[in-house]
Amino acid sequence: MSDQSLSRREFIASGVAAVGAVLGTQSASADIWSDEGGSWAASHITHVGDDAAELEKYQPRLVTLPEDRQRMIGIYGWYADSDRYNTRAYNYWMKYSHQDSLTDRIPFLGSLFAEDAHLGDHEPFTALVDSETGAVQEVLYSGYHHYASVLAAENAHLSAEAVEGKETHTPLEVVTPHHHYRLAGTDDGVLASNTTSMESFLDAFPVWDDDGVWASTDRRTVADPWRVRDTGTWWDKSTLDYQFARIQLFLAWRDEHDNLVGV
């Protein structure tokens, strides 16, 4: 994974092509900042990067079943600095080959109701870290089908491993079949990068965009990780996917989940 690191102001001033030259990569790597030629990143984000060693510091510890580990393709990370919150957001999207439905095993009816089954699955986790001390302040994660759970650091069962003497890892259980997360015990799980490869989200973003991954996503929650604390979801609320997930949630047609923001 290349070490891509740039400030938003530098990006706007120099343009996509110049950034590509500075990074020594194709300009598509910086396209997360561009929407039809105009910047749509939040103005308070001043700097982004994807250095693997830096990302490993705050990655989650995962508790997974063998079938889910087999479906893992990689964990895709990036980080962003904010002058509004004085925190750095370490962001990780776990990618799976596919997601099954809870109804798949129902004879004849399974395929009729399996609207939550699909190829490709991408599940977010963010650690908000004090810019000066490096201490975790808060964690945000997909607590159910892209609805957000938010925990203060003191409630996140943090443990130390990548950074000696500093508790930086949140233990999360991957819930089958939707692959969202539930908080696990402090000593549970293994570092995500011990199970799958750590990849660059900045490189993956434009590729996933071309593949339609973000079609039902509020892209602002992707480019501004702090935003989901207010929206409570990564969904674009105008989409049918959001409405279907909401119906599942309130009809209790779902697997177990942690407390969700605004629900």
PDB file of N, CA and C in Angstrom, residues 96-183:
ATOM      1  N   TYR A  96     -16.274  -7.987   2.077  1.00  0.00           N
ATOM      2  CA  TYR A  96     -16.579  -9.413   1.962  1.00  0.00           C
ATOM      3  C   TYR A  96     -17.032  -9.723   0.536  1.00  0.00           C
ATOM      4  N   SER A  97     -16.873 -10.981   0.144  1.00  0.00           N
ATOM      5  CA  SER A  97     -17.273 -11.381  -1.205  1.00  0.00           C
ATOM      6  C   SER A  97     -18.775 -11.280  -1.404  1.00  0.00           C
ATOM      7  N   HIS A  98     -19.554 -11.605  -0.363  1.00  0.00           N
ATOM      8  CA  HIS A  98     -21.003 -11.520  -0.471  1.00  0.00           C
ATOM      9  C   HIS A  98     -21.630 -11.587   0.913  1.00  0.00           C
ATOM     10  N   GLN A  99     -22.918 -11.250   0.941  1.00  0.00           N
ATOM     11  CA  GLN A  99     -23.702 -11.307   2.180  1.00  0.00           C
ATOM     12  C   GLN A  99     -24.951 -12.133   1.926  1.00  0.00           C
ATOM     13  N   ASP A 100     -25.204 -13.097   2.799  1.00  0.00           N
ATOM     14  CA  ASP A 100     -26.415 -13.905   2.701  1.00  0.00           C
ATOM     15  C   ASP A 100     -27.565 -13.219   3.425  1.00  0.00           C
ATOM     16  N   SER A 101     -28.762 -13.730   3.201  1.00  0.00           N
ATOM     17  CA  SER A 101     -29.955 -13.251   3.885  1.00  0.00           C
ATOM     18  C   SER A 101     -30.308 -14.178   5.033  1.00  0.00           C
ATOM     19  N   LEU A 102     -30.996 -13.634   6.026  1.00  0.00           N
ATOM     20  CA  LEU A 102     -31.495 -14.463   7.123  1.00  0.00           C
ATOM     21  C   LEU A 102     -32.509 -15.494   6.634  1.00  0.00           C
ATOM     22  N   THR A 103     -33.141 -15.229   5.485  1.00  0.00           N
ATOM     23  CA  THR A 103     -34.208 -16.107   4.996  1.00  0.00           C
ATOM     24  C   THR A 103     -33.730 -17.112   3.962  1.00  0.00           C
ATOM     25  N   ASP A 104     -32.433 -17.150   3.701  1.00  0.00           N
ATOM     26  CA  ASP A 104     -31.928 -18.024   2.644  1.00  0.00           C
ATOM     27  C   ASP A 104     -32.299 -19.488   2.839  1.00  0.00           C
ATOM     28  N   ARG A 105     -32.405 -19.914   4.089  1.00  0.00           N
ATOM     29  CA  ARG A 105     -32.629 -21.331   4.353  1.00  0.00           C
ATOM     30  C   ARG A 105     -34.113 -21.707   4.422  1.00  0.00           C
ATOM     31  N   ILE A 106     -35.018 -20.736   4.141  1.00  0.00           N
ATOM     32  CA  ILE A 106     -36.445 -21.037   4.151  1.00  0.00           C
ATOM     33  C   ILE A 106     -36.837 -21.607   2.786  1.00  0.00           C
ATOM     34  N   PRO A 107     -37.302 -22.844   2.706  1.00  0.00           N
ATOM     35  CA  PRO A 107     -37.649 -23.437   1.412  1.00  0.00           C
ATOM     36  C   PRO A 107     -38.688 -22.608   0.666  1.00  0.00           C
ATOM     37  N   PHE A 108     -38.460 -22.397  -0.619  1.00  0.00           N
ATOM     38  CA  PHE A 108     -39.360 -21.721  -1.542  1.00  0.00           C
ATOM     39  C   PHE A 108     -39.498 -20.221  -1.269  1.00  0.00           C
ATOM     40  N   LEU A 109     -39.573 -19.825  -0.005  1.00  0.00           N
ATOM     41  CA  LEU A 109     -39.817 -18.425   0.330  1.00  0.00           C
ATOM     42  C   LEU A 109     -38.543 -17.627   0.504  1.00  0.00           C
ATOM     43  N   GLY A 110     -37.420 -18.311   0.702  1.00  0.00           N
ATOM     44  CA  GLY A 110     -36.177 -17.612   0.999  1.00  0.00           C
ATOM     45  C   GLY A 110     -35.813 -16.576  -0.027  1.00  0.00           C
ATOM     46  N   SER A 111     -35.841 -16.945  -1.304  1.00  0.00           N
ATOM     47  CA  SER A 111     -35.431 -16.009  -2.352  1.00  0.00           C
ATOM     48  C   SER A 111     -36.395 -14.848  -2.492  1.00  0.00           C
ATOM     49  N   LEU A 112     -37.657 -15.062  -2.136  1.00  0.00           N
ATOM     50  CA  LEU A 112     -38.649 -14.002  -2.243  1.00  0.00           C
ATOM     51  C   LEU A 112     -38.385 -12.870  -1.263  1.00  0.00           C
ATOM     52  N   PHE A 113     -37.936 -13.221  -0.046  1.00  0.00           N
ATOM     53  CA  PHE A 113     -37.749 -12.216   0.995  1.00  0.00           C
ATOM     54  C   PHE A 113     -36.291 -11.839   1.221  1.00  0.00           C
ATOM     55  N   ALA A 114     -35.397 -12.387   0.428  1.00  0.00           N
ATOM     56  CA  ALA A 114     -33.969 -12.190   0.678  1.00  0.00           C
ATOM     57  C   ALA A 114     -33.455 -10.898   0.071  1.00  0.00           C
ATOM     58  N   GLU A 115     -34.127  -9.787   0.347  1.00  0.00           N
ATOM     59  CA  GLU A 115     -33.701  -8.501  -0.194  1.00  0.00           C
ATOM     60  C   GLU A 115     -32.386  -8.032   0.411  1.00  0.00           C
ATOM     61  N   ASP A 116     -32.007  -8.616   1.548  1.00  0.00           N
ATOM     62  CA  ASP A 116     -30.775  -8.181   2.194  1.00  0.00           C
ATOM     63  C   ASP A 116     -29.583  -9.027   1.777  1.00  0.00           C
ATOM     64  N   ALA A 117     -29.749  -9.936   0.816  1.00  0.00           N
ATOM     65  CA  ALA A 117     -28.636 -10.720   0.283  1.00  0.00           C
ATOM     66  C   ALA A 117     -28.088 -10.027  -0.958  1.00  0.00           C
ATOM     67  N   HIS A 118     -26.770  -9.993  -1.099  1.00  0.00           N
ATOM     68  CA  HIS A 118     -26.187  -9.347  -2.272  1.00  0.00           C
ATOM     69  C   HIS A 118     -24.725  -9.723  -2.398  1.00  0.00           C
ATOM     70  N   LEU A 119     -24.195  -9.548  -3.615  1.00  0.00           N
ATOM     71  CA  LEU A 119     -22.772  -9.728  -3.845  1.00  0.00           C
ATOM     72  C   LEU A 119     -22.033  -8.497  -3.346  1.00  0.00           C
ATOM     73  N   GLY A 120     -20.896  -8.724  -2.712  1.00  0.00           N
ATOM     74  CA  GLY A 120     -20.126  -7.603  -2.183  1.00  0.00           C
ATOM     75  C   GLY A 120     -20.754  -7.070  -0.908  1.00  0.00           C
ATOM     76  N   ASP A 121     -19.946  -6.825   0.091  1.00  0.00           N
ATOM     77  CA  ASP A 121     -20.435  -6.304   1.361  1.00  0.00           C
ATOM     78  C   ASP A 121     -19.316  -5.482   1.966  1.00  0.00           C
ATOM     79  N   HIS A 122     -19.640  -4.301   2.475  1.00  0.00           N
ATOM     80  CA  HIS A 122     -18.631  -3.366   2.967  1.00  0.00           C
ATOM     81  C   HIS A 122     -19.112  -2.804   4.298  1.00  0.00           C
ATOM     82  N   GLU A 123     -18.373  -3.070   5.371  1.00  0.00           N
ATOM     83  CA  GLU A 123     -18.803  -2.700   6.719  1.00  0.00           C
ATOM     84  C   GLU A 123     -17.812  -1.736   7.371  1.00  0.00           C
ATOM     85  N   PRO A 124     -18.291  -0.557   7.828  1.00  0.00           N
ATOM     86  CA  PRO A 124     -17.398   0.482   8.353  1.00  0.00           C
ATOM     87  C   PRO A 124     -17.148   0.411   9.856  1.00  0.00           C
ATOM     88  N   PHE A 125     -15.957   0.873  10.228  1.00  0.00           N
ATOM     89  CA  PHE A 125     -15.566   1.088  11.626  1.00  0.00           C
ATOM     90  C   PHE A 125     -14.658   2.307  11.658  1.00  0.00           C
ATOM     91  N   THR A 126     -14.862   3.199  12.632  1.00  0.00           N
ATOM     92  CA  THR A 126     -14.040   4.402  12.779  1.00  0.00           C
ATOM     93  C   THR A 126     -13.628   4.581  14.233  1.00  0.00           C
ATOM     94  N   ALA A 127     -12.356   4.895  14.454  1.00  0.00           N
ATOM     95  CA  ALA A 127     -11.865   5.294  15.772  1.00  0.00           C
ATOM     96  C   ALA A 127     -11.507   6.775  15.709  1.00  0.00           C
ATOM     97  N   LEU A 128     -12.113   7.582  16.558  1.00  0.00           N
ATOM     98  CA  LEU A 128     -11.800   9.007  16.648  1.00  0.00           C
ATOM     99  C   LEU A 128     -10.766   9.192  17.750  1.00  0.00           C
ATOM    100  N   VAL A 129      -9.624   9.767  17.373  1.00  0.00           N
ATOM    101  CA  VAL A 129      -8.438   9.771  18.227  1.00  0.00           C
ATOM    102  C   VAL A 129      -7.980  11.199  18.487  1.00  0.00           C
ATOM    103  N   ASP A 130      -7.638  11.503  19.725  1.00  0.00           N
ATOM    104  CA  ASP A 130      -7.112  12.824  20.080  1.00  0.00           C
ATOM    105  C   ASP A 130      -5.868  13.121  19.256  1.00  0.00           C
ATOM    106  N   SER A 131      -5.867  14.249  18.566  1.00  0.00           N
ATOM    107  CA  SER A 131      -4.774  14.575  17.647  1.00  0.00           C
ATOM    108  C   SER A 131      -3.439  14.748  18.350  1.00  0.00           C
ATOM    109  N   GLU A 132      -3.448  15.162  19.609  1.00  0.00           N
ATOM    110  CA  GLU A 132      -2.201  15.411  20.330  1.00  0.00           C
ATOM    111  C   GLU A 132      -1.721  14.197  21.113  1.00  0.00           C
ATOM    112  N   THR A 133      -2.623  13.524  21.800  1.00  0.00           N
ATOM    113  CA  THR A 133      -2.210  12.426  22.686  1.00  0.00           C
ATOM    114  C   THR A 133      -2.273  11.049  22.027  1.00  0.00           C
ATOM    115  N   GLY A 134      -3.044  10.923  20.951  1.00  0.00           N
ATOM    116  CA  GLY A 134      -3.216   9.623  20.316  1.00  0.00           C
ATOM    117  C   GLY A 134      -4.174   8.710  21.050  1.00  0.00           C
ATOM    118  N   ALA A 135      -4.862   9.231  22.063  1.00  0.00           N
ATOM    119  CA  ALA A 135      -5.806   8.420  22.832  1.00  0.00           C
ATOM    120  C   ALA A 135      -7.143   8.333  22.102  1.00  0.00           C
ATOM    121  N   VAL A 136      -7.722   7.142  22.084  1.00  0.00           N
ATOM    122  CA  VAL A 136      -9.036   6.966  21.474  1.00  0.00           C
ATOM    123  C   VAL A 136     -10.078   7.732  22.285  1.00  0.00           C
ATOM    124  N   GLN A 137     -10.902   8.523  21.596  1.00  0.00           N
ATOM    125  CA  GLN A 137     -11.965   9.272  22.246  1.00  0.00           C
ATOM    126  C   GLN A 137     -13.325   8.588  22.097  1.00  0.00           C
ATOM    127  N   GLU A 138     -13.541   7.999  20.911  1.00  0.00           N
ATOM    128  CA  GLU A 138     -14.857   7.468  20.577  1.00  0.00           C
ATOM    129  C   GLU A 138     -14.699   6.496  19.412  1.00  0.00           C
ATOM    130  N   VAL A 139     -15.584   5.513  19.329  1.00  0.00           N
ATOM    131  CA  VAL A 139     -15.583   4.614  18.175  1.00  0.00           C
ATOM    132  C   VAL A 139     -16.987   4.567  17.575  1.00  0.00           C
ATOM    133  N   LEU A 140     -17.048   4.455  16.260  1.00  0.00           N
ATOM    134  CA  LEU A 140     -18.292   4.381  15.503  1.00  0.00           C
ATOM    135  C   LEU A 140     -18.225   3.142  14.626  1.00  0.00           C
ATOM    136  N   TYR A 141     -19.314   2.407  14.529  1.00  0.00           N
ATOM    137  CA  TYR A 141     -19.273   1.214  13.688  1.00  0.00           C
ATOM    138  C   TYR A 141     -20.678   0.831  13.237  1.00  0.00           C
ATOM    139  N   SER A 142     -20.730   0.000  12.217  1.00  0.00           N
ATOM    140  CA  SER A 142     -22.003  -0.501  11.714  1.00  0.00           C
ATOM    141  C   SER A 142     -22.579  -1.468  12.733  1.00  0.00           C
ATOM    142  N   GLY A 143     -23.551  -0.990  13.516  1.00  0.00           N
ATOM    143  CA  GLY A 143     -24.143  -1.807  14.564  1.00  0.00           C
ATOM    144  C   GLY A 143     -25.265  -2.692  14.063  1.00  0.00           C
ATOM    145  N   TYR A 144     -25.815  -2.337  12.894  1.00  0.00           N
ATOM    146  CA  TYR A 144     -26.768  -3.190  12.191  1.00  0.00           C
ATOM    147  C   TYR A 144     -26.956  -2.656  10.779  1.00  0.00           C
ATOM    148  N   HIS A 145     -26.504  -3.405   9.785  1.00  0.00           N
ATOM    149  CA  HIS A 145     -26.850  -3.139   8.385  1.00  0.00           C
ATOM    150  C   HIS A 145     -26.714  -1.653   8.038  1.00  0.00           C
ATOM    151  N   HIS A 146     -25.556  -1.080   8.388  1.00  0.00           N
ATOM    152  CA  HIS A 146     -25.198   0.308   8.111  1.00  0.00           C
ATOM    153  C   HIS A 146     -25.971   1.324   8.952  1.00  0.00           C
ATOM    154  N   TYR A 147     -26.573   0.886  10.045  1.00  0.00           N
ATOM    155  CA  TYR A 147     -27.001   1.793  11.105  1.00  0.00           C
ATOM    156  C   TYR A 147     -25.868   1.863  12.125  1.00  0.00           C
ATOM    157  N   ALA A 148     -25.641   3.048  12.685  1.00  0.00           N
ATOM    158  CA  ALA A 148     -24.434   3.284  13.475  1.00  0.00           C
ATOM    159  C   ALA A 148     -24.627   3.026  14.964  1.00  0.00           C
ATOM    160  N   SER A 149     -23.604   2.423  15.556  1.00  0.00           N
ATOM    161  CA  SER A 149     -23.444   2.367  17.009  1.00  0.00           C
ATOM    162  C   SER A 149     -22.252   3.246  17.369  1.00  0.00           C
ATOM    163  N   VAL A 150     -22.359   3.978  18.460  1.00  0.00           N
ATOM    164  CA  VAL A 150     -21.309   4.903  18.895  1.00  0.00           C
ATOM    165  C   VAL A 150     -20.994   4.626  20.358  1.00  0.00           C
ATOM    166  N   LEU A 151     -19.699   4.488  20.666  1.00  0.00           N
ATOM    167  CA  LEU A 151     -19.273   4.223  22.039  1.00  0.00           C
ATOM    168  C   LEU A 151     -18.164   5.182  22.442  1.00  0.00           C
ATOM    169  N   ALA A 152     -18.247   5.720  23.653  1.00  0.00           N
ATOM    170  CA  ALA A 152     -17.124   6.453  24.225  1.00  0.00           C
ATOM    171  C   ALA A 152     -16.007   5.468  24.531  1.00  0.00           C
ATOM    172  N   ALA A 153     -14.777   5.959  24.560  1.00  0.00           N
ATOM    173  CA  ALA A 153     -13.618   5.084  24.734  1.00  0.00           C
ATOM    174  C   ALA A 153     -13.725   4.221  25.984  1.00  0.00           C
ATOM    175  N   GLU A 154     -14.242   4.789  27.066  1.00  0.00           N
ATOM    176  CA  GLU A 154     -14.298   4.036  28.323  1.00  0.00           C
ATOM    177  C   GLU A 154     -15.283   2.868  28.262  1.00  0.00           C
ATOM    178  N   ASN A 155     -16.142   2.852  27.246  1.00  0.00           N
ATOM    179  CA  ASN A 155     -17.109   1.762  27.095  1.00  0.00           C
ATOM    180  C   ASN A 155     -16.772   0.818  25.947  1.00  0.00           C
ATOM    181  N   ALA A 156     -15.623   1.032  25.301  1.00  0.00           N
ATOM    182  CA  ALA A 156     -15.297   0.306  24.073  1.00  0.00           C
ATOM    183  C   ALA A 156     -14.414  -0.915  24.293  1.00  0.00           C
ATOM    184  N   HIS A 157     -14.137  -1.279  25.549  1.00  0.00           N
ATOM    185  CA  HIS A 157     -13.352  -2.487  25.866  1.00  0.00           C
ATOM    186  C   HIS A 157     -11.993  -2.490  25.160  1.00  0.00           C
ATOM    187  N   LEU A 158     -11.348  -1.333  25.130  1.00  0.00           N
ATOM    188  CA  LEU A 158     -10.089  -1.177  24.401  1.00  0.00           C
ATOM    189  C   LEU A 158      -8.977  -2.034  24.989  1.00  0.00           C
ATOM    190  N   SER A 159      -8.072  -2.473  24.119  1.00  0.00           N
ATOM    191  CA  SER A 159      -6.903  -3.237  24.551  1.00  0.00           C
ATOM    192  C   SER A 159      -5.671  -2.731  23.820  1.00  0.00           C
ATOM    193  N   ALA A 160      -4.497  -3.045  24.368  1.00  0.00           N
ATOM    194  CA  ALA A 160      -3.225  -2.612  23.780  1.00  0.00           C
ATOM    195  C   ALA A 160      -2.572  -3.771  23.043  1.00  0.00           C
ATOM    196  N   GLU A 161      -1.998  -3.469  21.878  1.00  0.00           N
ATOM    197  CA  GLU A 161      -1.222  -4.469  21.148  1.00  0.00           C
ATOM    198  C   GLU A 161      -0.276  -3.795  20.155  1.00  0.00           C
ATOM    199  N   ALA A 162      -0.811  -3.070  19.183  1.00  0.00           N
ATOM    200  CA  ALA A 162       0.034  -2.470  18.152  1.00  0.00           C
ATOM    201  C   ALA A 162       0.901  -1.345  18.708  1.00  0.00           C
ATOM    202  N   VAL A 163       0.376  -0.605  19.679  1.00  0.00           N
ATOM    203  CA  VAL A 163       1.111   0.491  20.308  1.00  0.00           C
ATOM    204  C   VAL A 163       1.358   0.102  21.763  1.00  0.00           C
ATOM    205  N   GLU A 164       2.597  -0.105  22.113  1.00  0.00           N
ATOM    206  CA  GLU A 164       2.930  -0.587  23.452  1.00  0.00           C
ATOM    207  C   GLU A 164       2.435   0.375  24.526  1.00  0.00           C
ATOM    208  N   GLY A 165       1.699  -0.164  25.480  1.00  0.00           N
ATOM    209  CA  GLY A 165       1.235   0.624  26.606  1.00  0.00           C
ATOM    210  C   GLY A 165       0.059   1.531  26.312  1.00  0.00           C
ATOM    211  N   LYS A 166      -0.509   1.457  25.114  1.00  0.00           N
ATOM    212  CA  LYS A 166      -1.626   2.329  24.769  1.00  0.00           C
ATOM    213  C   LYS A 166      -2.781   1.482  24.242  1.00  0.00           C
ATOM    214  N   GLU A 167      -3.960   1.657  24.838  1.00  0.00           N
ATOM    215  CA  GLU A 167      -5.127   0.877  24.443  1.00  0.00           C
ATOM    216  C   GLU A 167      -5.780   1.518  23.223  1.00  0.00           C
ATOM    217  N   THR A 168      -5.676   0.838  22.092  1.00  0.00           N
ATOM    218  CA  THR A 168      -6.119   1.420  20.821  1.00  0.00           C
ATOM    219  C   THR A 168      -7.061   0.528  20.016  1.00  0.00           C
ATOM    220  N   HIS A 169      -7.262  -0.723  20.444  1.00  0.00           N
ATOM    221  CA  HIS A 169      -8.032  -1.664  19.631  1.00  0.00           C
ATOM    222  C   HIS A 169      -9.394  -1.970  20.257  1.00  0.00           C
ATOM    223  N   THR A 170     -10.441  -1.858  19.459  1.00  0.00           N
ATOM    224  CA  THR A 170     -11.793  -2.195  19.888  1.00  0.00           C
ATOM    225  C   THR A 170     -12.124  -3.625  19.466  1.00  0.00           C
ATOM    226  N   PRO A 171     -12.564  -4.486  20.395  1.00  0.00           N
ATOM    227  CA  PRO A 171     -12.925  -5.860  20.022  1.00  0.00           C
ATOM    228  C   PRO A 171     -14.360  -5.917  19.496  1.00  0.00           C
ATOM    229  N   LEU A 172     -14.532  -6.462  18.314  1.00  0.00           N
ATOM    230  CA  LEU A 172     -15.843  -6.515  17.679  1.00  0.00           C
ATOM    231  C   LEU A 172     -16.148  -7.922  17.176  1.00  0.00           C
ATOM    232  N   GLU A 173     -17.347  -8.367  17.443  1.00  0.00           N
ATOM    233  CA  GLU A 173     -17.820  -9.640  16.897  1.00  0.00           C
ATOM    234  C   GLU A 173     -18.497  -9.376  15.558  1.00  0.00           C
ATOM    235  N   VAL A 174     -18.101 -10.093  14.527  1.00  0.00           N
ATOM    236  CA  VAL A 174     -18.751  -9.996  13.223  1.00  0.00           C
ATOM    237  C   VAL A 174     -19.995 -10.881  13.255  1.00  0.00           C
ATOM    238  N   VAL A 175     -21.167 -10.276  13.062  1.00  0.00           N
ATOM    239  CA  VAL A 175     -22.436 -10.986  13.188  1.00  0.00           C
ATOM    240  C   VAL A 175     -22.840 -11.578  11.839  1.00  0.00           C
ATOM    241  N   THR A 176     -23.120 -12.868  11.830  1.00  0.00           N
ATOM    242  CA  THR A 176     -23.585 -13.560  10.635  1.00  0.00           C
ATOM    243  C   THR A 176     -25.114 -13.443  10.534  1.00  0.00           C
ATOM    244  N   PRO A 177     -25.705 -13.179   9.343  1.00  0.00           N
ATOM    245  CA  PRO A 177     -25.052 -13.108   8.031  1.00  0.00           C
ATOM    246  C   PRO A 177     -24.737 -11.704   7.544  1.00  0.00           C
ATOM    247  N   HIS A 178     -25.153 -10.647   8.289  1.00  0.00           N
ATOM    248  CA  HIS A 178     -25.050  -9.292   7.759  1.00  0.00           C
ATOM    249  C   HIS A 178     -23.671  -8.659   7.913  1.00  0.00           C
ATOM    250  N   HIS A 179     -22.808  -9.286   8.730  1.00  0.00           N
ATOM    251  CA  HIS A 179     -21.429  -8.823   8.917  1.00  0.00           C
ATOM    252  C   HIS A 179     -21.323  -7.489   9.642  1.00  0.00           C
ATOM    253  N   HIS A 180     -22.410  -7.013  10.253  1.00  0.00           N
ATOM    254  CA  HIS A 180     -22.251  -5.833  11.096  1.00  0.00           C
ATOM    255  C   HIS A 180     -21.554  -6.269  12.388  1.00  0.00           C
ATOM    256  N   TYR A 181     -21.338  -5.317  13.297  1.00  0.00           N
ATOM    257  CA  TYR A 181     -20.508  -5.584  14.470  1.00  0.00           C
ATOM    258  C   TYR A 181     -21.303  -5.530  15.771  1.00  0.00           C
ATOM    259  N   ARG A 182     -20.838  -6.321  16.739  1.00  0.00           N
ATOM    260  CA  ARG A 182     -21.268  -6.197  18.127  1.00  0.00           C
ATOM    261  C   ARG A 182     -20.017  -6.108  18.985  1.00  0.00           C
ATOM    262  N   LEU A 183     -20.089  -5.299  20.034  1.00  0.00           N
ATOM    263  CA  LEU A 183     -18.948  -5.168  20.929  1.00  0.00           C
ATOM    264  C   LEU A 183     -18.657  -6.506  21.597  1.00  0.00           C
TER     265      LEU A 183
END
